XYZ file of C-alpha atoms in Angstrom:
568
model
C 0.000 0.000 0.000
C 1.018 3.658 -1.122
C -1.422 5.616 0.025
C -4.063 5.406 2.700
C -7.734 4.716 1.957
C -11.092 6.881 3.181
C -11.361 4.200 6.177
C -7.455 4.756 7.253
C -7.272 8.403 6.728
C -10.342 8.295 8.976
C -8.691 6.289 12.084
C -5.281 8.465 11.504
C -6.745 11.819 11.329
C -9.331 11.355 14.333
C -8.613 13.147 17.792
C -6.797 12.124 20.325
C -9.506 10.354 22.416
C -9.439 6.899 22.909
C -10.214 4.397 20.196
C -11.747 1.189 18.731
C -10.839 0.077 15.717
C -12.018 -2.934 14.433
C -9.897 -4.409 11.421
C -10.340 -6.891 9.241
C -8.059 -8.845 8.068
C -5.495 -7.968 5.350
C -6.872 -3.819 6.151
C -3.543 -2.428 6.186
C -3.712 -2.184 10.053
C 0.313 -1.995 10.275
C 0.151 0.406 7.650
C -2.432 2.511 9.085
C -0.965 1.934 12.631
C 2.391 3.922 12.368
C 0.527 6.627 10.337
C -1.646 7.286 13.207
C 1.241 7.024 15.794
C 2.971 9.728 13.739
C 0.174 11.989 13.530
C -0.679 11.437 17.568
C 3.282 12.297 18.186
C 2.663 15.650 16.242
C -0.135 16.386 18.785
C 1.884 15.283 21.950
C 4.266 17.066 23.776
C 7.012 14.524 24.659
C 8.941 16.586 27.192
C 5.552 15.631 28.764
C 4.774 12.179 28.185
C 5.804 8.785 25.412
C 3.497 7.542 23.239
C 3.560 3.340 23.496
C 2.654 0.825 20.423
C 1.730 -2.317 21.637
C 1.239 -5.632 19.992
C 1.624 -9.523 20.963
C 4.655 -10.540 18.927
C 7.985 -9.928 18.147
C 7.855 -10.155 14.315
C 5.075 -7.418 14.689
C 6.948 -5.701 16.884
C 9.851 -5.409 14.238
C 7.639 -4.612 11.351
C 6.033 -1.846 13.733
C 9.720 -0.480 14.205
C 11.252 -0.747 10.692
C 8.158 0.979 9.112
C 7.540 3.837 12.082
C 11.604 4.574 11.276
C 10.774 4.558 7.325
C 7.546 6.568 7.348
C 9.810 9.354 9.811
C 11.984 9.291 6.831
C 9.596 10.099 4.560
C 8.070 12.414 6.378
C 11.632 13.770 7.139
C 10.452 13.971 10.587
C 13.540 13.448 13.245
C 14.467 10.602 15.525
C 11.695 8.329 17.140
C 12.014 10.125 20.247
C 8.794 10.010 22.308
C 7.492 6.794 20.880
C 7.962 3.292 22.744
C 7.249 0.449 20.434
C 6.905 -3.401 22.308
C 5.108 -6.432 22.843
C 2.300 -6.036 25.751
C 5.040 -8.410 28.300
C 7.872 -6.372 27.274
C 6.264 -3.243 27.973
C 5.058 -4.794 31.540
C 8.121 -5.919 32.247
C 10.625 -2.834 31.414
C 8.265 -0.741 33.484
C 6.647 -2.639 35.789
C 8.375 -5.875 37.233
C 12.170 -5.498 36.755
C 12.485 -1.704 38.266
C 9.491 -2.361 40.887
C 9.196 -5.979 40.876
C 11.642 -6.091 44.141
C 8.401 -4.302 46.196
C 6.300 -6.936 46.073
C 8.392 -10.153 45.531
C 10.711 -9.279 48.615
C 13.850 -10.141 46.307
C 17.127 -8.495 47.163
C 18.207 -7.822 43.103
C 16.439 -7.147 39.709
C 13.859 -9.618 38.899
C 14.532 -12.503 36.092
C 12.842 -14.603 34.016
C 12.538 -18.360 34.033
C 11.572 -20.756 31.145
C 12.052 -23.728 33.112
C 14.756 -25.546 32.738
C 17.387 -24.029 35.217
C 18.529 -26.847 37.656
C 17.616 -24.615 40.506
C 14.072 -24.759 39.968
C 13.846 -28.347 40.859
C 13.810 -27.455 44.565
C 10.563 -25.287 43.953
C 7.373 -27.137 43.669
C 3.826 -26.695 44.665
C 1.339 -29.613 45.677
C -2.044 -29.839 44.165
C -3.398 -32.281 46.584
C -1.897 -35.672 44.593
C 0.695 -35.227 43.193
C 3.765 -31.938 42.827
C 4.579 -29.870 40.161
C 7.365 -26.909 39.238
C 6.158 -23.818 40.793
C 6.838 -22.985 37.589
C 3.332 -24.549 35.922
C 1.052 -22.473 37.937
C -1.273 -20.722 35.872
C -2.530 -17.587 36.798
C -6.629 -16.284 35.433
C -8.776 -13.495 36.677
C -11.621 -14.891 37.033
C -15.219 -12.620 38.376
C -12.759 -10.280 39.003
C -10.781 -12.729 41.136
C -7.368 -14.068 41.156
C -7.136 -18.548 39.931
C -4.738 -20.453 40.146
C -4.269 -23.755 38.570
C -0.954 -25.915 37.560
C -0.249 -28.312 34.842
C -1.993 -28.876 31.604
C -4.667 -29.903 32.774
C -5.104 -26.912 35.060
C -5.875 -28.277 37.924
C -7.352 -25.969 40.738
C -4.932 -24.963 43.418
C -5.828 -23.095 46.549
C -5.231 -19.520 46.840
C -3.163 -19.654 49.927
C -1.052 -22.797 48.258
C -0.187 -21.307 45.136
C 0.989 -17.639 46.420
C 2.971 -18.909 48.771
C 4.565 -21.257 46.066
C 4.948 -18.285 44.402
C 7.006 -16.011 46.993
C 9.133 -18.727 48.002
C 10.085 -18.720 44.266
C 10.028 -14.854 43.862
C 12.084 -14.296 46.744
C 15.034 -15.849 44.884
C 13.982 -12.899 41.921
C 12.851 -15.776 39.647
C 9.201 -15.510 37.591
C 8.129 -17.082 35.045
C 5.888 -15.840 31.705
C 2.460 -16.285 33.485
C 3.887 -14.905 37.043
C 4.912 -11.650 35.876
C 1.720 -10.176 35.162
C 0.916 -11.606 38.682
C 3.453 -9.677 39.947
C 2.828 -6.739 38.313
C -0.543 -6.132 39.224
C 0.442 -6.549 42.878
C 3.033 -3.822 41.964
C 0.022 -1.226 40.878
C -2.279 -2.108 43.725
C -0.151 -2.202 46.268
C 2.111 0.521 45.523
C -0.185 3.849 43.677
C 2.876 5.871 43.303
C 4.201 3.380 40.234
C 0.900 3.688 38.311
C 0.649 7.241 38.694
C 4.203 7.469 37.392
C 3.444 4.998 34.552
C 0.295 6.965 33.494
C 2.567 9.933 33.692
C 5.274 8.973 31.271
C 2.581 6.942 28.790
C -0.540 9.334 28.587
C -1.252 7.209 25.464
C -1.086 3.678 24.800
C -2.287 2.143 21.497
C -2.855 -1.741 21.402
C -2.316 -4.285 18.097
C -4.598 -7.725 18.112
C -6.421 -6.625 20.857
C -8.469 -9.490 20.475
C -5.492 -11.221 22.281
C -5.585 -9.078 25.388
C -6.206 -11.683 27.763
C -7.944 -11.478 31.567
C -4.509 -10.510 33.086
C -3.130 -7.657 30.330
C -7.110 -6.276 30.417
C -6.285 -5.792 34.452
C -3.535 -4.025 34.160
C -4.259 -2.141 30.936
C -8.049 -1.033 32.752
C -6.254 0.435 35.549
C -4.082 2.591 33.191
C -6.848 3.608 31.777
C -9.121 4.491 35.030
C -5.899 6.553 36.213
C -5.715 8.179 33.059
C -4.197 6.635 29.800
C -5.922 7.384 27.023
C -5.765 3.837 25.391
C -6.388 2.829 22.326
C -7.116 -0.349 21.014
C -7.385 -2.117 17.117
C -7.866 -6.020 16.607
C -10.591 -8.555 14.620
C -12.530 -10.552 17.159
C -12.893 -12.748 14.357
C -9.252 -13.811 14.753
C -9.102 -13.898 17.947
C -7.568 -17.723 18.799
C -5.959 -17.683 22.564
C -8.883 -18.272 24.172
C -7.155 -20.934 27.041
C -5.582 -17.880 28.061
C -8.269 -15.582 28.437
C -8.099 -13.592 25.601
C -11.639 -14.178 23.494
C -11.978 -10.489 21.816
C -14.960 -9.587 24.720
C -12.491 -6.908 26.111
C -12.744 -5.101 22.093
C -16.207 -5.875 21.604
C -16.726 -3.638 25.082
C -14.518 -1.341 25.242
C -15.923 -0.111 21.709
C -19.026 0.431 23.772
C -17.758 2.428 26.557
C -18.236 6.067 26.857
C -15.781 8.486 25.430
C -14.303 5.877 22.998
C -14.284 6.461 19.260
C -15.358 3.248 17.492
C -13.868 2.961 13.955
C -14.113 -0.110 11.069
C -11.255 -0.914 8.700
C -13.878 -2.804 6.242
C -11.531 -3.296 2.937
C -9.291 -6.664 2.640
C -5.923 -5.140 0.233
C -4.360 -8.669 0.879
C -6.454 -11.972 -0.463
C -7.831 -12.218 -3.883
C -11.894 -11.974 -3.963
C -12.193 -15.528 -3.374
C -10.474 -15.640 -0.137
C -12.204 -12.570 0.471
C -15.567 -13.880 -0.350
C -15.580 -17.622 1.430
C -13.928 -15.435 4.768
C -17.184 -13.611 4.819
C -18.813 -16.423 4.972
C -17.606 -17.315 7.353
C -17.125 -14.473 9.341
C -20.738 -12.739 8.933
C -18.439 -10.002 7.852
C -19.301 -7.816 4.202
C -16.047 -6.660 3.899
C -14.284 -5.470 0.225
C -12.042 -7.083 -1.928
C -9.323 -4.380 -2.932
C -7.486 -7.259 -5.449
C -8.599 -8.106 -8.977
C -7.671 -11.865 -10.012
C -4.447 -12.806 -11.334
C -4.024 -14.195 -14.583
C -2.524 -17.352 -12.966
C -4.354 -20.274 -10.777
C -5.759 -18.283 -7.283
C -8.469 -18.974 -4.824
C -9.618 -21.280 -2.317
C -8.948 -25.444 -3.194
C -9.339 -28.758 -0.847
C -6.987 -31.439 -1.690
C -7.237 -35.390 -0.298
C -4.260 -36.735 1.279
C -3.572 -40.375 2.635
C -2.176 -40.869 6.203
C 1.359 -41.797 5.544
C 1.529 -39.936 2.221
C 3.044 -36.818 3.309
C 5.457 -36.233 0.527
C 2.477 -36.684 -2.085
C 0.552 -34.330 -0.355
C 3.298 -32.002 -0.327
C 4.112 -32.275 -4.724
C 0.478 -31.739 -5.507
C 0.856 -28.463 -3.218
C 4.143 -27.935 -5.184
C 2.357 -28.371 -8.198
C -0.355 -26.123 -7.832
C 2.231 -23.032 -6.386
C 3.658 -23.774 -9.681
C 0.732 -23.419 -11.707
C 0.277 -20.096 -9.320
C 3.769 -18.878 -10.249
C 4.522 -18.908 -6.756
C 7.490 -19.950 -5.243
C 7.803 -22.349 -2.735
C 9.678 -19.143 -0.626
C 6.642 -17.706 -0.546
C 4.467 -20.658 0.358
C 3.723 -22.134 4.137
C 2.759 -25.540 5.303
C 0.243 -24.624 8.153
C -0.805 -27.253 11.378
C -2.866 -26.766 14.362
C -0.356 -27.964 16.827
C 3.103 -28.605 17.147
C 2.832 -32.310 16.829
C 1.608 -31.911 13.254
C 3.843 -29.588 12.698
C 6.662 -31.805 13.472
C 5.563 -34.704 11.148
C 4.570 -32.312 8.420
C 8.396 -31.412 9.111
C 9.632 -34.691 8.340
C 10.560 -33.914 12.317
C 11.729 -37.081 14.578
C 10.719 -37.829 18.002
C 12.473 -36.363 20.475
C 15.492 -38.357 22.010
C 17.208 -38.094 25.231
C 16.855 -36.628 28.710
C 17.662 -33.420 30.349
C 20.494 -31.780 28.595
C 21.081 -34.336 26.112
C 17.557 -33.988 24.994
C 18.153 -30.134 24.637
C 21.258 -30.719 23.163
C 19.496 -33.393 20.625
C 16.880 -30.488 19.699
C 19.521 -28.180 19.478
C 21.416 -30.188 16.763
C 17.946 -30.733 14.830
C 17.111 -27.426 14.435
C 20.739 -26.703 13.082
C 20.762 -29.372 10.913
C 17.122 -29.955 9.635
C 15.493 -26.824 9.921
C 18.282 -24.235 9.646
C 16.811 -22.763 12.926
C 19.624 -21.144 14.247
C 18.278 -18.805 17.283
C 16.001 -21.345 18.200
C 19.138 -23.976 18.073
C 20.933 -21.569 20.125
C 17.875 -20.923 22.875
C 18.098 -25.260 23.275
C 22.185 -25.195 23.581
C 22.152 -22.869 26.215
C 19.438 -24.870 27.887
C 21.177 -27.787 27.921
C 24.614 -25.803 28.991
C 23.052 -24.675 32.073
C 21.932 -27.842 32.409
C 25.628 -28.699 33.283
C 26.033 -25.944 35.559
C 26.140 -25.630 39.361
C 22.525 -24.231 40.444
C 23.973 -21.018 41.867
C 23.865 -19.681 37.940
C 20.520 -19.060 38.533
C 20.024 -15.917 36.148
C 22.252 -17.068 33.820
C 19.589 -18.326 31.103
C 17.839 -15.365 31.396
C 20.402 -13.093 30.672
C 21.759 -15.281 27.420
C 18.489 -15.444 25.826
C 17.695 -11.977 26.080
C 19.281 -8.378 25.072
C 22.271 -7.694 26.493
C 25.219 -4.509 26.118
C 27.184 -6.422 28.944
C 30.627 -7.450 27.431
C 31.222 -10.310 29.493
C 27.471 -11.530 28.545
C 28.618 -11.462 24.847
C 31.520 -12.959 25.222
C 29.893 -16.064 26.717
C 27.058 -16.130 24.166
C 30.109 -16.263 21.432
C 31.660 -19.341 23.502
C 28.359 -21.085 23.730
C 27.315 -20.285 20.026
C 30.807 -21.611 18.883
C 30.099 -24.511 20.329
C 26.653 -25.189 19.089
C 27.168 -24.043 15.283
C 29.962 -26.829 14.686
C 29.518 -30.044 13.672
C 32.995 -31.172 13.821
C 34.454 -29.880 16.877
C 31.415 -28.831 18.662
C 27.808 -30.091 18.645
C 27.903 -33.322 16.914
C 25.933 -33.784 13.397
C 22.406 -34.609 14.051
C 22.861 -37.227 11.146
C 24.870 -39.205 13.182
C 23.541 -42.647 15.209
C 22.139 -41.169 18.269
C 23.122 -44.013 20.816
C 26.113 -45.683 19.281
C 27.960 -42.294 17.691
C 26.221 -39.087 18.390
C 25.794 -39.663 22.060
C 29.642 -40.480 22.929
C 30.675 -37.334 20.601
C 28.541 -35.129 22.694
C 29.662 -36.632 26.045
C 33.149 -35.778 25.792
C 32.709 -32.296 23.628
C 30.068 -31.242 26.201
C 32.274 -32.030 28.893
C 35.323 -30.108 27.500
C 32.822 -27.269 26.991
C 31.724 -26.669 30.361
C 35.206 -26.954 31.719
C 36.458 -24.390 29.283
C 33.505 -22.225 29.937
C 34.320 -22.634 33.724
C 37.955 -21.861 33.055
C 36.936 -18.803 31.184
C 33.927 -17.137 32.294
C 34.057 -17.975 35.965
C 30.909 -20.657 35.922
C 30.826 -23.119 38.368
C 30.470 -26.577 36.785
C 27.724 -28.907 37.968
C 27.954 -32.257 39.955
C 27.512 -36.083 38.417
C 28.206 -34.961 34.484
C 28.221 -38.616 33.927
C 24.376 -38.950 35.037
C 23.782 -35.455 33.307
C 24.852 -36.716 30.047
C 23.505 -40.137 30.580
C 22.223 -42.064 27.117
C 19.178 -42.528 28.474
C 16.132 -42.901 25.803
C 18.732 -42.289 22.613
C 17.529 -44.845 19.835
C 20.039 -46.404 17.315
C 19.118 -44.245 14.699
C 20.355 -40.819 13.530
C 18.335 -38.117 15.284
C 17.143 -37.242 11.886
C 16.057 -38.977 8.708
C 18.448 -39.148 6.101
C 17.156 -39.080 2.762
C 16.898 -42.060 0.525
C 18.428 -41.302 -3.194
C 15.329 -42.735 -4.622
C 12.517 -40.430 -2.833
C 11.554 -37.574 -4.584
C 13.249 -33.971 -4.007
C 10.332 -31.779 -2.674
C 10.628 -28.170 -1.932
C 12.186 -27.148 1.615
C 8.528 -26.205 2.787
C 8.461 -23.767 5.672
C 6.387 -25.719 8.314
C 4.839 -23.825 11.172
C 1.103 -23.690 13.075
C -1.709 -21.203 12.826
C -0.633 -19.540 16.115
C 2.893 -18.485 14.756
C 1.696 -16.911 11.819
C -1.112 -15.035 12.703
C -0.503 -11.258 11.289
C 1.488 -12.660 8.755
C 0.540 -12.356 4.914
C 1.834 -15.010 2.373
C 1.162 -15.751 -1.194
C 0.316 -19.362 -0.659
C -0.885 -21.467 2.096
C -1.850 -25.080 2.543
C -3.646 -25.672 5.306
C -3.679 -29.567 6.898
C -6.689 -30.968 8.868
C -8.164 -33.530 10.359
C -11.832 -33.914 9.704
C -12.721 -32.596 12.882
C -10.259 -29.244 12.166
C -12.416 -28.743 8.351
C -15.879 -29.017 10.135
C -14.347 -26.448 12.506
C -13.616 -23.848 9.838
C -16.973 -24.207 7.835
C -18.745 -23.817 11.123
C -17.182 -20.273 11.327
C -15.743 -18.077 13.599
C -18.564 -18.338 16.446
C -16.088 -20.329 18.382
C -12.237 -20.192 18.847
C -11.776 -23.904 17.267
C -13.397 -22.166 13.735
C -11.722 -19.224 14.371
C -8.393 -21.074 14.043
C -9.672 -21.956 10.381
C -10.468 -18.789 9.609
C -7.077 -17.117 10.667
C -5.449 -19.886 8.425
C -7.428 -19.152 5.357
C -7.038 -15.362 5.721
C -3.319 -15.422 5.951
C -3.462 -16.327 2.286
C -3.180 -13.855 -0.690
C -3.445 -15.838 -3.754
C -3.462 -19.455 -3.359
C -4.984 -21.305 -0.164
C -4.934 -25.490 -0.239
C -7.032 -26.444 2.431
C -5.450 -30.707 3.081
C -8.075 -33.017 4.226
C -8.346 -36.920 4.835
C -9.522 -38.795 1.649
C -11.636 -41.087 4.178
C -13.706 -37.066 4.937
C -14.028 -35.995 1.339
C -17.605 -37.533 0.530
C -18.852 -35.693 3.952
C -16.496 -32.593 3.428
C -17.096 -31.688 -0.354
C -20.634 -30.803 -0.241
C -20.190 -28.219 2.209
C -16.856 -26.878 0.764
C -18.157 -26.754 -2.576
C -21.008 -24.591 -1.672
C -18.364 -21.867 0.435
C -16.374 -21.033 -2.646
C -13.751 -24.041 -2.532
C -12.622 -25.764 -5.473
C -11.216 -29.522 -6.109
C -8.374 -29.482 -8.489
């Protein structure tokens, strides 16, 4: 998009209040976004408060930043001074928990995050009444304007009284994890006014991406900004709204739309998806919005394609084949699941192998190898490093997967990232045997690591490497498929799941389902199990394959047929 349409020039141009804006998907809501954070930070006085951009992601988070910094160029307008752009957590977190966090979690030092794996954790657990779990599981939900707790995936109720004090005897240490931060940090502006009124202060506006994914927790903390005095803004689909296990349903747009003093605005006009797309989504969605697109010359639209369990790489050559006939290339083009285990075989991925570190290190060395995921085989190798390590490190896996300007910090991350990105004197190749060859490669490497790292950077070195490193539940096969000469050479597909590309816009998309998943997605976007569908179809611009069982098609057909879908 050049230029900005009646609809956008609308939301960009409107007053300073707070706002609503509904957008559909492919509206141009990025596009429209920074143009209305420039034209708010012509109207604000930043000597007297920042103006924060909030979304859910950090790939939307980046896209917000490189195209704020290009429009200011354009605009020859100077530095982005005034203007905080961040996911929702981030923002929370810079503001909230690590400068005040200490006030509430009676920690002597700045608070850190947890994923779960650092050794120390193993000595914090909480009881549900049968059996104990990491006092890292608990789950945290509002619920009637009440604090829940729950643990495990099955979220099992846990007493109030149980699960905070699981909690502080974990926060004293400074430790939180993902869901206990914004626990924390709504203790921090209830118990302690001064750091809201300074946060409503220094942000007088706060504007909101997908806030259809503002969940029971972030609508908390955002409401009491906005009580105290934010003006925020907020701009989402409730149609795409997919999170709903952790809260977030779209009822917090829907209403505040409705509240008094808020400017409700539609972005109506789809400049992403062909026609087709844009016609079955309506369909779907109850929605009337525009096609901007005309129809390309080549193959577009909306198709369902058969597949036989166990006939993955067929599947995968008729999608080939019909991105070809859509002069589309396979760069361009996304293999989309509904959950990480079908993502995995749609991968060609292997079951995981190993325990403890060396199953960290074993997902590490896929990741290189397979997927040419380097940060996330990075994220496992330090895992698994401080796996190794003497519990005092507690931080230490906090502070290597995260931003960091100290030297020493860098230098380590160099060390560890040496180690993981080489085949041949480092990690060992994930093509090797896992039992018989890989797992006495790593052993010995991995040992000499640690040591060095130890030598060098002043780590302490765990106890019992031996047991750390142990073979246990390594097969004697390589940890991933190698290729027989004979099978045919299909495109490196990117593989991923509905969740991770949501916001995204690509050219084709094949979309693979059970029978269950299809009857979801022509049922519509009533519930979040359809909305999942919808978000999958929408992503597409010209070309989306939806993939469903052979054994479905005679029930499926009729029904796709009459939405708009095609059989090729």
């Amino acid at each position: 998009m050049t230029e900005l349409s009646d609809q956008q020039m609308d939301v960009v141009k409107a007053d300073l209040s707070p706002m609503a804006i509904t957008a559909c998907a492919g509206s141009g809501k990025t596009f429209t976004a920074v143009r209305r954070l420039a034209a708010m930070r012509k109207n604000v006085d930043d000597r007297h408060g920042h103006i924060a951009l909030l979304s859910f992601s950090n790939v939307a988070v980046n896209t917000f930043r490189r195209d704020y910094l290009e429009l200011l160029q354009q605009l020859k307008m100077s530095s982005p001074h005034g203007v905080e752009i961040d996911t929702v957590d981030g923002f929370i977190t810079s503001n909230i928990l690590r400068p005040h966090g200490h006030l509430v979690m009676q920690c002597n030092r700045t608070p850190f995050l947890v994923g779960g794996n650092e050794p120390f954790l193993k000595s914090f657990t909480v009881f549900d009444g049968g059996r104990s779990h990491p006092t890292n599981d608990i789950n945290i939900d509002i619920v009637a304007g009440k604090l829940a707790f729950s643990v495990g995936r099955n979220k099992k109720a846990l007493a109030t009284n149980i699960a905070t004090a699981a909690l502080r005897k974990l926060g004293v240490t400074g430790a939180y994890s993902h869901a206990a931060a914004r626990y924390w940090s709504l203790r921090v502006l209830n118990e302690h006014p001064f750091v809201l009124k300074a946060l409503v202060r220094r942000y007088p506006h706060v504007v909101v991406d997908e806030a259809q994914d503002i969940g029971a927790e972030h609508e908390a903390i955002l409401t009491l900004l906005a009580a105290s005095g934010t003006r925020l803004s907020l701009i989402g689909d409730p149609h795409q709204g997919i999170y709903d296990f952790s809260g977030a349903n779209g009822a917090f747009l829907r209403g505040y739309a409705a509240k008094a003093g808020v400017i409700s605005k539609d972005l109506a006009t789809n400049f992403r998806s062909v026609p087709t797309i844009v016609a079955i989504a309506n369909q779907l969605s109850g929605r009337n919005d525009l096609a901007d697109r005309k129809l390309p010359e080549t193959l577009s639209g909306a198709y369902f394609l058969p597949f036989k369990d166990g006939e993955r790489e067929k599947t995968l050559a008729s999608f080939a084949n019909l991105l070809g006939l859509a002069a589309i290339p396979h760069q361009q083009a996304v293999v989309l699941c509904r959950s990480t285990e079908w993502m995995e075989t749609w991968s060609g991925g292997e079951d995981g192998q190993g325990q403890g570190a060396v199953r960290l290190f074993a997902q590490a060395a896929i990741c290189r190898d397979k997927s040419g995921l380097f940060g996330k085989a990075f994220d496992h190798g330090c895992a698994a490093i401080i796996g190794l390590l003497s519990p005092d490190h507690r931080d230490l896996l906090s502070q290597l997967t995260r931003p960091s300007r100290d030297a020493e910090v860098a230098r380590l991350k160099r060390a560890i990232w040496n180690f993981i990105r080489d085949p041949e004197a480092g990690l060992p190749s994930a093509k090797l045997v896992a039992d018989t060859k890989w797992h006495p490669l790593l052993s010995q490497r991995a040992k000499e690591h640690v040591e060095m790292l130890a030598k060098s950077h002043g780590l302490k070195v765990g106890e019992n490497l031996g047991q750390r490193l142990a073979k246990k539940e390594l097969t004697n096969r390589p940890l991933i498929e190698v290729k027989d000469l004979a099978q045919v050479e299909l495109p490196p597909f990117r593989v991923s799941t509905v969740h991770k590309v949501k916001g995204e816009s690509i050219s084709g998309v094949m979309y693979v389902c059970s029978k269950a998943h299809a009857e979801e997605l022509i049922g519509g976007t009533k519930n979040e199990a359809g909305r999942i569908g919808y978000v999958a179809l929408t992503r597409a611009r010209n070309l989306f394959v939806l993939a469903v069982p052979e054994k479905s098609v005679g029930v499926l057909q009729p029904k796709l047929l009459a939405l708009g879908f095609k059989k090729p």
